[in-house]
C-alpha cells in the first residue's frame, strides 16, 4: 500500500504560526486545529491549493487540549457538516468541552507565580476569542486504540503524558509517521524553555517515543529549538527525530537537577521575574521573559514543585548519558 501523503497546514496567530496536518487517507484526517480562525483562514485555502476540500475531512485528531490545538475544533467540525469524528484523550477532554477549563488550568498552575491581577480576565478573554465553541468529543481515547481511516489505513493512538496529562501520539501504521503535538519540547519554542506539566511522565514519554515508537517521520506542533536557538522544522526525518528526542531528554535532565537543588534549598520569594525559582533560571542559563504566555518556565517549575511535594523520593536529578 502506498504511503499516506501528509500536508502541513499553517495558520497565522500573532507571533506564532499554528500547525495542523492533513492526512490524505480515504477518510481524510486533520491533526490539531489551531484557533477559531484557523479552519477558514489557514486550512481551507491550503487544502484547496492541493485539490482537497475541508468538507471532506472525516477525522479530527487532537494531540492535546491546549487552546492553540483545540481552538478551531468546533469550527472545523461545523465545516465538515458535523460529520467528522473528534478524537481526544479523556484526560484533556475537559479543555475541549469547556472554555472555563483553560482558565482553571491557568489559575492552578502558572498563574500562581505570575502575580498578574488581570491574569484571569486575560485568559478568559483569550478563551472566548480563540476557542470556536465548546464541543463534546466523538471518541475518547486512553492509548492503545487503532483508528481506521479507510482503505486499510490505520492510525494507532499512544499515550504520551507530560506536556499535558492527556497528550497522545498518533502513528500512521506501516510508515511510522508520528504526530506528537507539543510532547517533544526540545529547548522550547519562542519562549526558549520546555513546557510540561508532569516532569516524570514527560521524561518517560520521551523515552517511550525514542525506544518503542522510533519515528521515521516526526511531526511537531511548533518549530521547537535546539540548544543554540536554531529551530527545527515541524517535519523531522528519522535522524532529526532521534536528535530532538535526545536533546529533549538532555535539557529535561538539566532542568530537573536545577529544580531539585532549588526545591531542596527551599523556595524564596524575591524581586526576580523568575521568583521563587530564580536559582533554576540561573543554573540553566535561562534569560528570556518568563511571563510571556504560555509561560512554560512557570508551568514546568510548578510541575517539579508538585512532584517534589507529593513524591519527594522521586525528584532526584537526571542526567542523560552521551
PDB file of C-alpha atoms in Angstrom:
ATOM      1  CA  UNK A   1       0.000   0.000   0.000  1.00  0.00           C
ATOM      2  CA  UNK A   2       1.288   3.454  -0.886  1.00  0.00           C
ATOM      3  CA  UNK A   3       2.255   5.761   1.940  1.00  0.00           C
ATOM      4  CA  UNK A   4      -0.357   8.233   3.109  1.00  0.00           C
ATOM      5  CA  UNK A   5       0.591  11.730   1.956  1.00  0.00           C
ATOM      6  CA  UNK A   6       0.836  14.266   4.761  1.00  0.00           C
ATOM      7  CA  UNK A   7       0.484  18.008   4.238  1.00  0.00           C
ATOM      8  CA  UNK A   8       1.263  20.675   6.861  1.00  0.00           C
ATOM      9  CA  UNK A   9      -1.404  23.372   7.134  1.00  0.00           C
ATOM     10  CA  UNK A  10      -0.162  26.661   8.583  1.00  0.00           C
ATOM     11  CA  UNK A  11      -2.490  29.236  10.124  1.00  0.00           C
ATOM     12  CA  UNK A  12      -1.427  32.666  11.414  1.00  0.00           C
ATOM     13  CA  UNK A  13      -1.697  33.654  15.080  1.00  0.00           C
ATOM     14  CA  UNK A  14       0.268  36.662  16.345  1.00  0.00           C
ATOM     15  CA  UNK A  15       3.951  35.765  16.706  1.00  0.00           C
ATOM     16  CA  UNK A  16       3.218  32.106  16.051  1.00  0.00           C
ATOM     17  CA  UNK A  17       2.323  30.029  13.068  1.00  0.00           C
ATOM     18  CA  UNK A  18      -0.102  27.331  14.129  1.00  0.00           C
ATOM     19  CA  UNK A  19       0.459  23.944  12.527  1.00  0.00           C
ATOM     20  CA  UNK A  20      -2.094  21.318  11.658  1.00  0.00           C
ATOM     21  CA  UNK A  21      -1.519  18.288   9.444  1.00  0.00           C
ATOM     22  CA  UNK A  22      -3.724  16.780   6.756  1.00  0.00           C
ATOM     23  CA  UNK A  23      -3.632  13.016   6.258  1.00  0.00           C
ATOM     24  CA  UNK A  24      -4.697  12.269   2.695  1.00  0.00           C
ATOM     25  CA  UNK A  25      -6.408   8.976   3.504  1.00  0.00           C
ATOM     26  CA  UNK A  26      -9.670   7.554   2.098  1.00  0.00           C
ATOM     27  CA  UNK A  27     -11.288   9.071   5.203  1.00  0.00           C
ATOM     28  CA  UNK A  28      -9.170  12.243   5.436  1.00  0.00           C
ATOM     29  CA  UNK A  29      -7.966  13.405   8.839  1.00  0.00           C
ATOM     30  CA  UNK A  30      -6.642  16.647  10.272  1.00  0.00           C
ATOM     31  CA  UNK A  31      -4.340  16.543  13.295  1.00  0.00           C
ATOM     32  CA  UNK A  32      -4.869  19.572  15.581  1.00  0.00           C
ATOM     33  CA  UNK A  33      -6.971  22.563  14.697  1.00  0.00           C
ATOM     34  CA  UNK A  34      -5.252  25.812  15.682  1.00  0.00           C
ATOM     35  CA  UNK A  35      -7.639  28.521  16.883  1.00  0.00           C
ATOM     36  CA  UNK A  36     -11.130  29.648  15.872  1.00  0.00           C
ATOM     37  CA  UNK A  37      -9.986  31.363  12.660  1.00  0.00           C
ATOM     38  CA  UNK A  38      -7.608  28.594  11.548  1.00  0.00           C
ATOM     39  CA  UNK A  39     -10.001  26.320   9.609  1.00  0.00           C
ATOM     40  CA  UNK A  40     -11.302  29.120   7.394  1.00  0.00           C
ATOM     41  CA  UNK A  41      -8.136  31.238   7.115  1.00  0.00           C
ATOM     42  CA  UNK A  42      -5.433  28.554   7.065  1.00  0.00           C
ATOM     43  CA  UNK A  43      -6.744  25.068   6.414  1.00  0.00           C
ATOM     44  CA  UNK A  44      -9.392  25.623   3.743  1.00  0.00           C
ATOM     45  CA  UNK A  45      -7.163  27.656   1.362  1.00  0.00           C
ATOM     46  CA  UNK A  46      -4.239  25.256   1.857  1.00  0.00           C
ATOM     47  CA  UNK A  47      -6.414  22.240   1.076  1.00  0.00           C
ATOM     48  CA  UNK A  48      -7.929  23.939  -1.950  1.00  0.00           C
ATOM     49  CA  UNK A  49      -4.413  24.566  -3.258  1.00  0.00           C
ATOM     50  CA  UNK A  50      -3.748  20.804  -3.303  1.00  0.00           C
ATOM     51  CA  UNK A  51      -7.146  19.923  -4.738  1.00  0.00           C
ATOM     52  CA  UNK A  52      -8.759  18.818  -1.483  1.00  0.00           C
ATOM     53  CA  UNK A  53     -11.854  20.063   0.335  1.00  0.00           C
ATOM     54  CA  UNK A  54     -12.194  20.754   4.019  1.00  0.00           C
ATOM     55  CA  UNK A  55     -15.794  19.498   3.801  1.00  0.00           C
ATOM     56  CA  UNK A  56     -14.473  16.006   3.112  1.00  0.00           C
ATOM     57  CA  UNK A  57     -12.458  15.708   6.343  1.00  0.00           C
ATOM     58  CA  UNK A  58     -13.789  12.792   8.395  1.00  0.00           C
ATOM     59  CA  UNK A  59     -11.438  12.722  11.394  1.00  0.00           C
ATOM     60  CA  UNK A  60     -10.265  15.483  13.727  1.00  0.00           C
ATOM     61  CA  UNK A  61      -7.396  14.098  15.798  1.00  0.00           C
ATOM     62  CA  UNK A  62      -6.366  16.259  18.759  1.00  0.00           C
ATOM     63  CA  UNK A  63      -2.940  15.656  20.286  1.00  0.00           C
ATOM     64  CA  UNK A  64      -3.819  17.532  23.499  1.00  0.00           C
ATOM     65  CA  UNK A  65      -6.177  20.112  24.904  1.00  0.00           C
ATOM     66  CA  UNK A  66      -4.268  23.401  24.773  1.00  0.00           C
ATOM     67  CA  UNK A  67      -6.019  26.396  23.299  1.00  0.00           C
ATOM     68  CA  UNK A  68      -3.905  26.622  20.134  1.00  0.00           C
ATOM     69  CA  UNK A  69      -4.599  22.976  19.276  1.00  0.00           C
ATOM     70  CA  UNK A  70      -8.322  22.635  20.066  1.00  0.00           C
ATOM     71  CA  UNK A  71      -9.478  26.214  19.484  1.00  0.00           C
ATOM     72  CA  UNK A  72     -10.522  25.539  15.908  1.00  0.00           C
ATOM     73  CA  UNK A  73     -12.089  22.129  16.540  1.00  0.00           C
ATOM     74  CA  UNK A  74     -15.696  23.252  16.692  1.00  0.00           C
ATOM     75  CA  UNK A  75     -15.330  25.461  13.612  1.00  0.00           C
ATOM     76  CA  UNK A  76     -13.670  22.642  11.659  1.00  0.00           C
ATOM     77  CA  UNK A  77     -16.331  20.171  12.768  1.00  0.00           C
ATOM     78  CA  UNK A  78     -19.014  22.581  11.562  1.00  0.00           C
ATOM     79  CA  UNK A  79     -17.264  22.964   8.190  1.00  0.00           C
ATOM     80  CA  UNK A  80     -17.389  19.179   7.716  1.00  0.00           C
ATOM     81  CA  UNK A  81     -21.144  19.287   8.161  1.00  0.00           C
ATOM     82  CA  UNK A  82     -20.634  17.881  11.655  1.00  0.00           C
ATOM     83  CA  UNK A  83     -19.657  14.590  10.049  1.00  0.00           C
ATOM     84  CA  UNK A  84     -16.049  14.408  11.248  1.00  0.00           C
ATOM     85  CA  UNK A  85     -15.268  12.310  14.309  1.00  0.00           C
ATOM     86  CA  UNK A  86     -13.481  14.306  17.021  1.00  0.00           C
ATOM     87  CA  UNK A  87     -10.859  12.359  18.983  1.00  0.00           C
ATOM     88  CA  UNK A  88      -9.086  13.408  22.203  1.00  0.00           C
ATOM     89  CA  UNK A  89      -7.606  11.726  25.281  1.00  0.00           C
ATOM     90  CA  UNK A  90     -10.065  11.564  28.145  1.00  0.00           C
ATOM     91  CA  UNK A  91      -7.709  13.482  30.471  1.00  0.00           C
ATOM     92  CA  UNK A  92      -7.696  16.549  28.187  1.00  0.00           C
ATOM     93  CA  UNK A  93     -11.334  16.337  27.114  1.00  0.00           C
ATOM     94  CA  UNK A  94     -12.423  18.941  29.720  1.00  0.00           C
ATOM     95  CA  UNK A  95     -10.395  21.523  27.773  1.00  0.00           C
ATOM     96  CA  UNK A  96     -12.416  20.733  24.643  1.00  0.00           C
ATOM     97  CA  UNK A  97     -15.729  20.725  26.482  1.00  0.00           C
ATOM     98  CA  UNK A  98     -15.277  23.974  28.394  1.00  0.00           C
ATOM     99  CA  UNK A  99     -13.644  27.340  27.836  1.00  0.00           C
ATOM    100  CA  UNK A 100     -13.555  27.760  31.600  1.00  0.00           C
ATOM    101  CA  UNK A 101     -11.288  24.719  31.820  1.00  0.00           C
ATOM    102  CA  UNK A 102      -8.477  26.779  30.301  1.00  0.00           C
ATOM    103  CA  UNK A 103      -8.923  29.462  32.933  1.00  0.00           C
ATOM    104  CA  UNK A 104      -8.873  26.897  35.736  1.00  0.00           C
ATOM    105  CA  UNK A 105      -5.694  25.386  34.291  1.00  0.00           C
ATOM    106  CA  UNK A 106      -4.060  28.826  34.336  1.00  0.00           C
ATOM    107  CA  UNK A 107      -5.112  29.588  37.920  1.00  0.00           C
ATOM    108  CA  UNK A 108      -3.975  26.205  39.240  1.00  0.00           C
ATOM    109  CA  UNK A 109      -0.548  26.354  37.585  1.00  0.00           C
ATOM    110  CA  UNK A 110       1.455  29.202  36.088  1.00  0.00           C
ATOM    111  CA  UNK A 111      -0.982  31.864  37.291  1.00  0.00           C
ATOM    112  CA  UNK A 112       0.156  31.242  40.869  1.00  0.00           C
ATOM    113  CA  UNK A 113       3.572  32.725  40.054  1.00  0.00           C
ATOM    114  CA  UNK A 114       2.771  35.433  37.509  1.00  0.00           C
ATOM    115  CA  UNK A 115       1.084  37.714  40.061  1.00  0.00           C
ATOM    116  CA  UNK A 116      -0.949  39.376  37.332  1.00  0.00           C
ATOM    117  CA  UNK A 117      -4.150  40.860  38.815  1.00  0.00           C
ATOM    118  CA  UNK A 118      -5.674  40.825  35.332  1.00  0.00           C
ATOM    119  CA  UNK A 119      -4.497  37.288  34.562  1.00  0.00           C
ATOM    120  CA  UNK A 120      -7.831  35.540  34.980  1.00  0.00           C
ATOM    121  CA  UNK A 121      -9.578  38.211  32.939  1.00  0.00           C
ATOM    122  CA  UNK A 122      -6.996  37.965  30.153  1.00  0.00           C
ATOM    123  CA  UNK A 123      -7.155  34.180  29.928  1.00  0.00           C
ATOM    124  CA  UNK A 124     -10.950  34.268  29.987  1.00  0.00           C
ATOM    125  CA  UNK A 125     -10.956  36.787  27.143  1.00  0.00           C
ATOM    126  CA  UNK A 126      -8.468  34.721  25.152  1.00  0.00           C
ATOM    127  CA  UNK A 127     -10.514  31.548  25.603  1.00  0.00           C
ATOM    128  CA  UNK A 128     -13.656  33.344  24.471  1.00  0.00           C
ATOM    129  CA  UNK A 129     -11.898  34.854  21.468  1.00  0.00           C
ATOM    130  CA  UNK A 130      -9.918  31.925  20.079  1.00  0.00           C
ATOM    131  CA  UNK A 131     -11.961  28.851  21.001  1.00  0.00           C
ATOM    132  CA  UNK A 132     -14.583  28.456  18.302  1.00  0.00           C
ATOM    133  CA  UNK A 133     -17.009  26.570  20.508  1.00  0.00           C
ATOM    134  CA  UNK A 134     -17.317  24.095  23.324  1.00  0.00           C
ATOM    135  CA  UNK A 135     -17.536  20.583  21.939  1.00  0.00           C
ATOM    136  CA  UNK A 136     -18.273  17.085  23.161  1.00  0.00           C
ATOM    137  CA  UNK A 137     -15.747  14.689  21.599  1.00  0.00           C
ATOM    138  CA  UNK A 138     -16.972  11.804  19.477  1.00  0.00           C
ATOM    139  CA  UNK A 139     -14.274   9.430  20.673  1.00  0.00           C
ATOM    140  CA  UNK A 140     -12.346   9.433  23.950  1.00  0.00           C
ATOM    141  CA  UNK A 141      -9.037   7.570  23.915  1.00  0.00           C
ATOM    142  CA  UNK A 142      -6.592   6.394  26.575  1.00  0.00           C
ATOM    143  CA  UNK A 143      -3.873   4.965  24.323  1.00  0.00           C
ATOM    144  CA  UNK A 144      -3.829   1.593  22.609  1.00  0.00           C
ATOM    145  CA  UNK A 145      -6.693   2.281  20.220  1.00  0.00           C
ATOM    146  CA  UNK A 146      -6.467   1.804  16.450  1.00  0.00           C
ATOM    147  CA  UNK A 147      -8.467   4.152  14.234  1.00  0.00           C
ATOM    148  CA  UNK A 148      -9.418   3.083  10.714  1.00  0.00           C
ATOM    149  CA  UNK A 149      -9.204   5.790   8.062  1.00  0.00           C
ATOM    150  CA  UNK A 150     -10.482   3.503   5.315  1.00  0.00           C
ATOM    151  CA  UNK A 151      -8.696   1.618   2.557  1.00  0.00           C
ATOM    152  CA  UNK A 152      -6.562  -0.285   5.023  1.00  0.00           C
ATOM    153  CA  UNK A 153      -5.100   2.910   6.519  1.00  0.00           C
ATOM    154  CA  UNK A 154      -4.917   2.740  10.309  1.00  0.00           C
ATOM    155  CA  UNK A 155      -3.679   5.148  12.954  1.00  0.00           C
ATOM    156  CA  UNK A 156      -2.517   3.891  16.349  1.00  0.00           C
ATOM    157  CA  UNK A 157      -3.004   6.016  19.453  1.00  0.00           C
ATOM    158  CA  UNK A 158      -0.190   6.172  22.024  1.00  0.00           C
ATOM    159  CA  UNK A 159      -0.499   7.859  25.403  1.00  0.00           C
ATOM    160  CA  UNK A 160       2.481  10.179  25.961  1.00  0.00           C
ATOM    161  CA  UNK A 161       1.610  12.297  29.009  1.00  0.00           C
ATOM    162  CA  UNK A 162       3.876  15.027  30.300  1.00  0.00           C
ATOM    163  CA  UNK A 163       3.239  18.209  28.370  1.00  0.00           C
ATOM    164  CA  UNK A 164      -0.347  17.628  29.479  1.00  0.00           C
ATOM    165  CA  UNK A 165      -1.916  14.632  31.195  1.00  0.00           C
ATOM    166  CA  UNK A 166      -3.789  13.774  28.003  1.00  0.00           C
ATOM    167  CA  UNK A 167      -1.093  14.215  25.388  1.00  0.00           C
ATOM    168  CA  UNK A 168      -1.132  11.498  22.729  1.00  0.00           C
ATOM    169  CA  UNK A 169       0.827  10.494  19.664  1.00  0.00           C
ATOM    170  CA  UNK A 170      -0.970   9.416  16.513  1.00  0.00           C
ATOM    171  CA  UNK A 171       1.080   6.966  14.442  1.00  0.00           C
ATOM    172  CA  UNK A 172       0.248   6.101  10.830  1.00  0.00           C
ATOM    173  CA  UNK A 173       0.807   2.370  10.895  1.00  0.00           C
ATOM    174  CA  UNK A 174       3.271   0.917   8.418  1.00  0.00           C
ATOM    175  CA  UNK A 175       5.130   4.165   7.800  1.00  0.00           C
ATOM    176  CA  UNK A 176       5.870   5.328  11.367  1.00  0.00           C
ATOM    177  CA  UNK A 177       4.676   8.863  10.707  1.00  0.00           C
ATOM    178  CA  UNK A 178       4.218  10.201  14.236  1.00  0.00           C
ATOM    179  CA  UNK A 179       2.238  13.279  15.291  1.00  0.00           C
ATOM    180  CA  UNK A 180       3.091  14.404  18.820  1.00  0.00           C
ATOM    181  CA  UNK A 181       1.711  17.938  19.113  1.00  0.00           C
ATOM    182  CA  UNK A 182       3.794  19.597  21.836  1.00  0.00           C
ATOM    183  CA  UNK A 183       5.000  16.438  23.574  1.00  0.00           C
ATOM    184  CA  UNK A 184       8.607  16.812  22.318  1.00  0.00           C
ATOM    185  CA  UNK A 185       9.694  20.235  23.553  1.00  0.00           C
ATOM    186  CA  UNK A 186      13.465  20.125  22.921  1.00  0.00           C
ATOM    187  CA  UNK A 187      14.595  23.533  24.312  1.00  0.00           C
ATOM    188  CA  UNK A 188      11.185  25.135  23.884  1.00  0.00           C
ATOM    189  CA  UNK A 189       9.729  27.265  21.116  1.00  0.00           C
ATOM    190  CA  UNK A 190       9.549  31.066  21.099  1.00  0.00           C
ATOM    191  CA  UNK A 191       9.845  31.276  24.897  1.00  0.00           C
ATOM    192  CA  UNK A 192      13.113  29.344  24.941  1.00  0.00           C
ATOM    193  CA  UNK A 193      12.130  26.926  27.722  1.00  0.00           C
ATOM    194  CA  UNK A 194      10.500  23.494  27.578  1.00  0.00           C
ATOM    195  CA  UNK A 195       6.976  23.393  28.979  1.00  0.00           C
ATOM    196  CA  UNK A 196       5.474  20.330  30.654  1.00  0.00           C
ATOM    197  CA  UNK A 197       3.027  19.819  33.497  1.00  0.00           C
ATOM    198  CA  UNK A 198       4.232  16.392  34.663  1.00  0.00           C
ATOM    199  CA  UNK A 199       8.047  16.077  34.627  1.00  0.00           C
ATOM    200  CA  UNK A 200       8.439  12.359  35.319  1.00  0.00           C
ATOM    201  CA  UNK A 201       5.731  11.463  32.812  1.00  0.00           C
ATOM    202  CA  UNK A 202       7.316  13.776  30.247  1.00  0.00           C
ATOM    203  CA  UNK A 203      10.653  12.032  30.539  1.00  0.00           C
ATOM    204  CA  UNK A 204       9.095   8.577  30.417  1.00  0.00           C
ATOM    205  CA  UNK A 205       7.139   9.531  27.304  1.00  0.00           C
ATOM    206  CA  UNK A 206      10.259  10.817  25.552  1.00  0.00           C
ATOM    207  CA  UNK A 207      11.999   7.518  26.300  1.00  0.00           C
ATOM    208  CA  UNK A 208       8.972   5.606  25.022  1.00  0.00           C
ATOM    209  CA  UNK A 209       8.978   7.566  21.760  1.00  0.00           C
ATOM    210  CA  UNK A 210      12.727   7.007  21.379  1.00  0.00           C
ATOM    211  CA  UNK A 211      12.802   3.313  22.243  1.00  0.00           C
ATOM    212  CA  UNK A 212       9.403   1.932  21.234  1.00  0.00           C
ATOM    213  CA  UNK A 213       7.786   4.177  18.625  1.00  0.00           C
ATOM    214  CA  UNK A 214      11.054   5.137  16.854  1.00  0.00           C
ATOM    215  CA  UNK A 215       9.592   7.734  14.463  1.00  0.00           C
ATOM    216  CA  UNK A 216      10.594   7.586  10.834  1.00  0.00           C
ATOM    217  CA  UNK A 217       8.832  10.906  10.357  1.00  0.00           C
ATOM    218  CA  UNK A 218       8.091  13.135  13.356  1.00  0.00           C
ATOM    219  CA  UNK A 219       5.595  15.989  13.126  1.00  0.00           C
ATOM    220  CA  UNK A 220       5.805  18.730  15.763  1.00  0.00           C
ATOM    221  CA  UNK A 221       3.190  21.253  16.835  1.00  0.00           C
ATOM    222  CA  UNK A 222       5.630  24.196  16.673  1.00  0.00           C
ATOM    223  CA  UNK A 223       9.209  24.798  15.416  1.00  0.00           C
ATOM    224  CA  UNK A 224      10.980  23.788  18.616  1.00  0.00           C
ATOM    225  CA  UNK A 225      14.552  24.907  19.115  1.00  0.00           C
ATOM    226  CA  UNK A 226      17.956  23.346  19.570  1.00  0.00           C
ATOM    227  CA  UNK A 227      20.380  24.378  22.302  1.00  0.00           C
ATOM    228  CA  UNK A 228      21.861  27.063  20.040  1.00  0.00           C
ATOM    229  CA  UNK A 229      18.430  28.592  19.424  1.00  0.00           C
ATOM    230  CA  UNK A 230      18.040  27.426  15.835  1.00  0.00           C
ATOM    231  CA  UNK A 231      14.634  25.967  15.094  1.00  0.00           C
ATOM    232  CA  UNK A 232      13.754  22.550  13.819  1.00  0.00           C
ATOM    233  CA  UNK A 233      11.085  22.491  11.190  1.00  0.00           C
ATOM    234  CA  UNK A 234       7.813  20.787  12.052  1.00  0.00           C
ATOM    235  CA  UNK A 235       8.534  17.819   9.758  1.00  0.00           C
ATOM    236  CA  UNK A 236      11.542  15.815  11.001  1.00  0.00           C
ATOM    237  CA  UNK A 237      13.158  12.795   9.379  1.00  0.00           C
ATOM    238  CA  UNK A 238      14.346   9.812  11.423  1.00  0.00           C
ATOM    239  CA  UNK A 239      17.770  11.281  12.238  1.00  0.00           C
ATOM    240  CA  UNK A 240      16.334  14.659  13.220  1.00  0.00           C
ATOM    241  CA  UNK A 241      13.652  12.953  15.311  1.00  0.00           C
ATOM    242  CA  UNK A 242      16.276  10.959  17.199  1.00  0.00           C
ATOM    243  CA  UNK A 243      18.280  14.143  17.769  1.00  0.00           C
ATOM    244  CA  UNK A 244      15.242  16.077  19.004  1.00  0.00           C
ATOM    245  CA  UNK A 245      14.313  13.308  21.445  1.00  0.00           C
ATOM    246  CA  UNK A 246      17.892  13.093  22.707  1.00  0.00           C
ATOM    247  CA  UNK A 247      18.111  16.864  23.184  1.00  0.00           C
ATOM    248  CA  UNK A 248      14.724  16.907  24.914  1.00  0.00           C
ATOM    249  CA  UNK A 249      15.984  14.342  27.412  1.00  0.00           C
ATOM    250  CA  UNK A 250      19.210  16.243  27.947  1.00  0.00           C
ATOM    251  CA  UNK A 251      17.543  19.558  28.762  1.00  0.00           C
ATOM    252  CA  UNK A 252      14.955  17.889  30.987  1.00  0.00           C
ATOM    253  CA  UNK A 253      17.821  16.313  32.903  1.00  0.00           C
ATOM    254  CA  UNK A 254      19.497  19.665  33.463  1.00  0.00           C
ATOM    255  CA  UNK A 255      16.255  21.380  34.439  1.00  0.00           C
ATOM    256  CA  UNK A 256      15.340  18.529  36.791  1.00  0.00           C
ATOM    257  CA  UNK A 257      18.686  18.749  38.564  1.00  0.00           C
ATOM    258  CA  UNK A 258      18.369  22.521  38.976  1.00  0.00           C
ATOM    259  CA  UNK A 259      14.768  22.247  40.168  1.00  0.00           C
ATOM    260  CA  UNK A 260      15.758  19.587  42.694  1.00  0.00           C
ATOM    261  CA  UNK A 261      18.529  21.782  44.088  1.00  0.00           C
ATOM    262  CA  UNK A 262      16.195  24.773  44.299  1.00  0.00           C
ATOM    263  CA  UNK A 263      13.380  22.855  45.984  1.00  0.00           C
ATOM    264  CA  UNK A 264      15.704  21.144  48.468  1.00  0.00           C
ATOM    265  CA  UNK A 265      17.119  24.530  49.477  1.00  0.00           C
ATOM    266  CA  UNK A 266      13.611  25.905  49.968  1.00  0.00           C
ATOM    267  CA  UNK A 267      11.715  28.330  47.774  1.00  0.00           C
ATOM    268  CA  UNK A 268      12.372  32.008  48.414  1.00  0.00           C
ATOM    269  CA  UNK A 269      10.388  34.923  47.049  1.00  0.00           C
ATOM    270  CA  UNK A 270      12.474  37.720  45.545  1.00  0.00           C
ATOM    271  CA  UNK A 271      12.272  40.616  43.115  1.00  0.00           C
ATOM    272  CA  UNK A 272      13.464  38.330  40.328  1.00  0.00           C
ATOM    273  CA  UNK A 273      10.972  37.781  37.490  1.00  0.00           C
ATOM    274  CA  UNK A 274      11.765  34.074  37.940  1.00  0.00           C
ATOM    275  CA  UNK A 275      10.804  34.095  41.646  1.00  0.00           C
ATOM    276  CA  UNK A 276      10.578  31.777  43.523  1.00  0.00           C
ATOM    277  CA  UNK A 277      12.591  29.687  41.041  1.00  0.00           C
ATOM    278  CA  UNK A 278      15.362  32.204  40.289  1.00  0.00           C
ATOM    279  CA  UNK A 279      18.131  29.689  41.136  1.00  0.00           C
ATOM    280  CA  UNK A 280      16.825  27.367  38.428  1.00  0.00           C
ATOM    281  CA  UNK A 281      16.953  30.078  35.775  1.00  0.00           C
ATOM    282  CA  UNK A 282      20.480  30.973  36.845  1.00  0.00           C
ATOM    283  CA  UNK A 283      21.687  27.364  36.888  1.00  0.00           C
ATOM    284  CA  UNK A 284      20.393  26.511  33.410  1.00  0.00           C
ATOM    285  CA  UNK A 285      21.139  29.949  31.939  1.00  0.00           C
ATOM    286  CA  UNK A 286      17.552  30.886  31.124  1.00  0.00           C
ATOM    287  CA  UNK A 287      17.297  34.619  30.452  1.00  0.00           C
ATOM    288  CA  UNK A 288      14.065  35.026  28.461  1.00  0.00           C
ATOM    289  CA  UNK A 289      10.859  36.626  29.681  1.00  0.00           C
ATOM    290  CA  UNK A 290       9.136  34.033  31.905  1.00  0.00           C
ATOM    291  CA  UNK A 291       5.847  35.966  31.946  1.00  0.00           C
ATOM    292  CA  UNK A 292       5.265  35.751  28.198  1.00  0.00           C
ATOM    293  CA  UNK A 293       2.329  33.441  27.599  1.00  0.00           C
ATOM    294  CA  UNK A 294       2.157  30.472  27.673  1.00  0.00           C
ATOM    295  CA  UNK A 295       4.852  30.910  30.379  1.00  0.00           C
ATOM    296  CA  UNK A 296       6.419  27.435  30.089  1.00  0.00           C
ATOM    297  CA  UNK A 297       9.050  28.243  32.719  1.00  0.00           C
ATOM    298  CA  UNK A 298       6.443  28.522  35.462  1.00  0.00           C
ATOM    299  CA  UNK A 299       4.368  25.641  34.094  1.00  0.00           C
ATOM    300  CA  UNK A 300       7.350  23.301  34.312  1.00  0.00           C
ATOM    301  CA  UNK A 301       8.559  24.638  37.649  1.00  0.00           C
ATOM    302  CA  UNK A 302       5.103  24.117  39.130  1.00  0.00           C
ATOM    303  CA  UNK A 303       5.258  20.550  37.831  1.00  0.00           C
ATOM    304  CA  UNK A 304       8.542  19.891  39.620  1.00  0.00           C
ATOM    305  CA  UNK A 305       7.220  21.551  42.764  1.00  0.00           C
ATOM    306  CA  UNK A 306       4.089  19.398  42.773  1.00  0.00           C
ATOM    307  CA  UNK A 307       6.168  16.302  42.181  1.00  0.00           C
ATOM    308  CA  UNK A 308       8.597  17.236  44.950  1.00  0.00           C
ATOM    309  CA  UNK A 309       5.834  17.913  47.462  1.00  0.00           C
ATOM    310  CA  UNK A 310       3.912  14.752  46.632  1.00  0.00           C
ATOM    311  CA  UNK A 311       6.723  12.292  45.930  1.00  0.00           C
ATOM    312  CA  UNK A 312       9.937  13.719  47.431  1.00  0.00           C
ATOM    313  CA  UNK A 313      11.902  10.492  46.941  1.00  0.00           C
ATOM    314  CA  UNK A 314      11.365  10.624  43.178  1.00  0.00           C
ATOM    315  CA  UNK A 315      12.732  14.099  42.491  1.00  0.00           C
ATOM    316  CA  UNK A 316      16.415  13.317  42.130  1.00  0.00           C
ATOM    317  CA  UNK A 317      18.070  14.975  39.172  1.00  0.00           C
ATOM    318  CA  UNK A 318      18.504  13.104  35.915  1.00  0.00           C
ATOM    319  CA  UNK A 319      21.479  13.014  33.633  1.00  0.00           C
ATOM    320  CA  UNK A 320      21.321  11.876  30.057  1.00  0.00           C
ATOM    321  CA  UNK A 321      24.145   9.567  29.012  1.00  0.00           C
ATOM    322  CA  UNK A 322      26.015  10.520  25.918  1.00  0.00           C
TER     323      UNK A 322
END
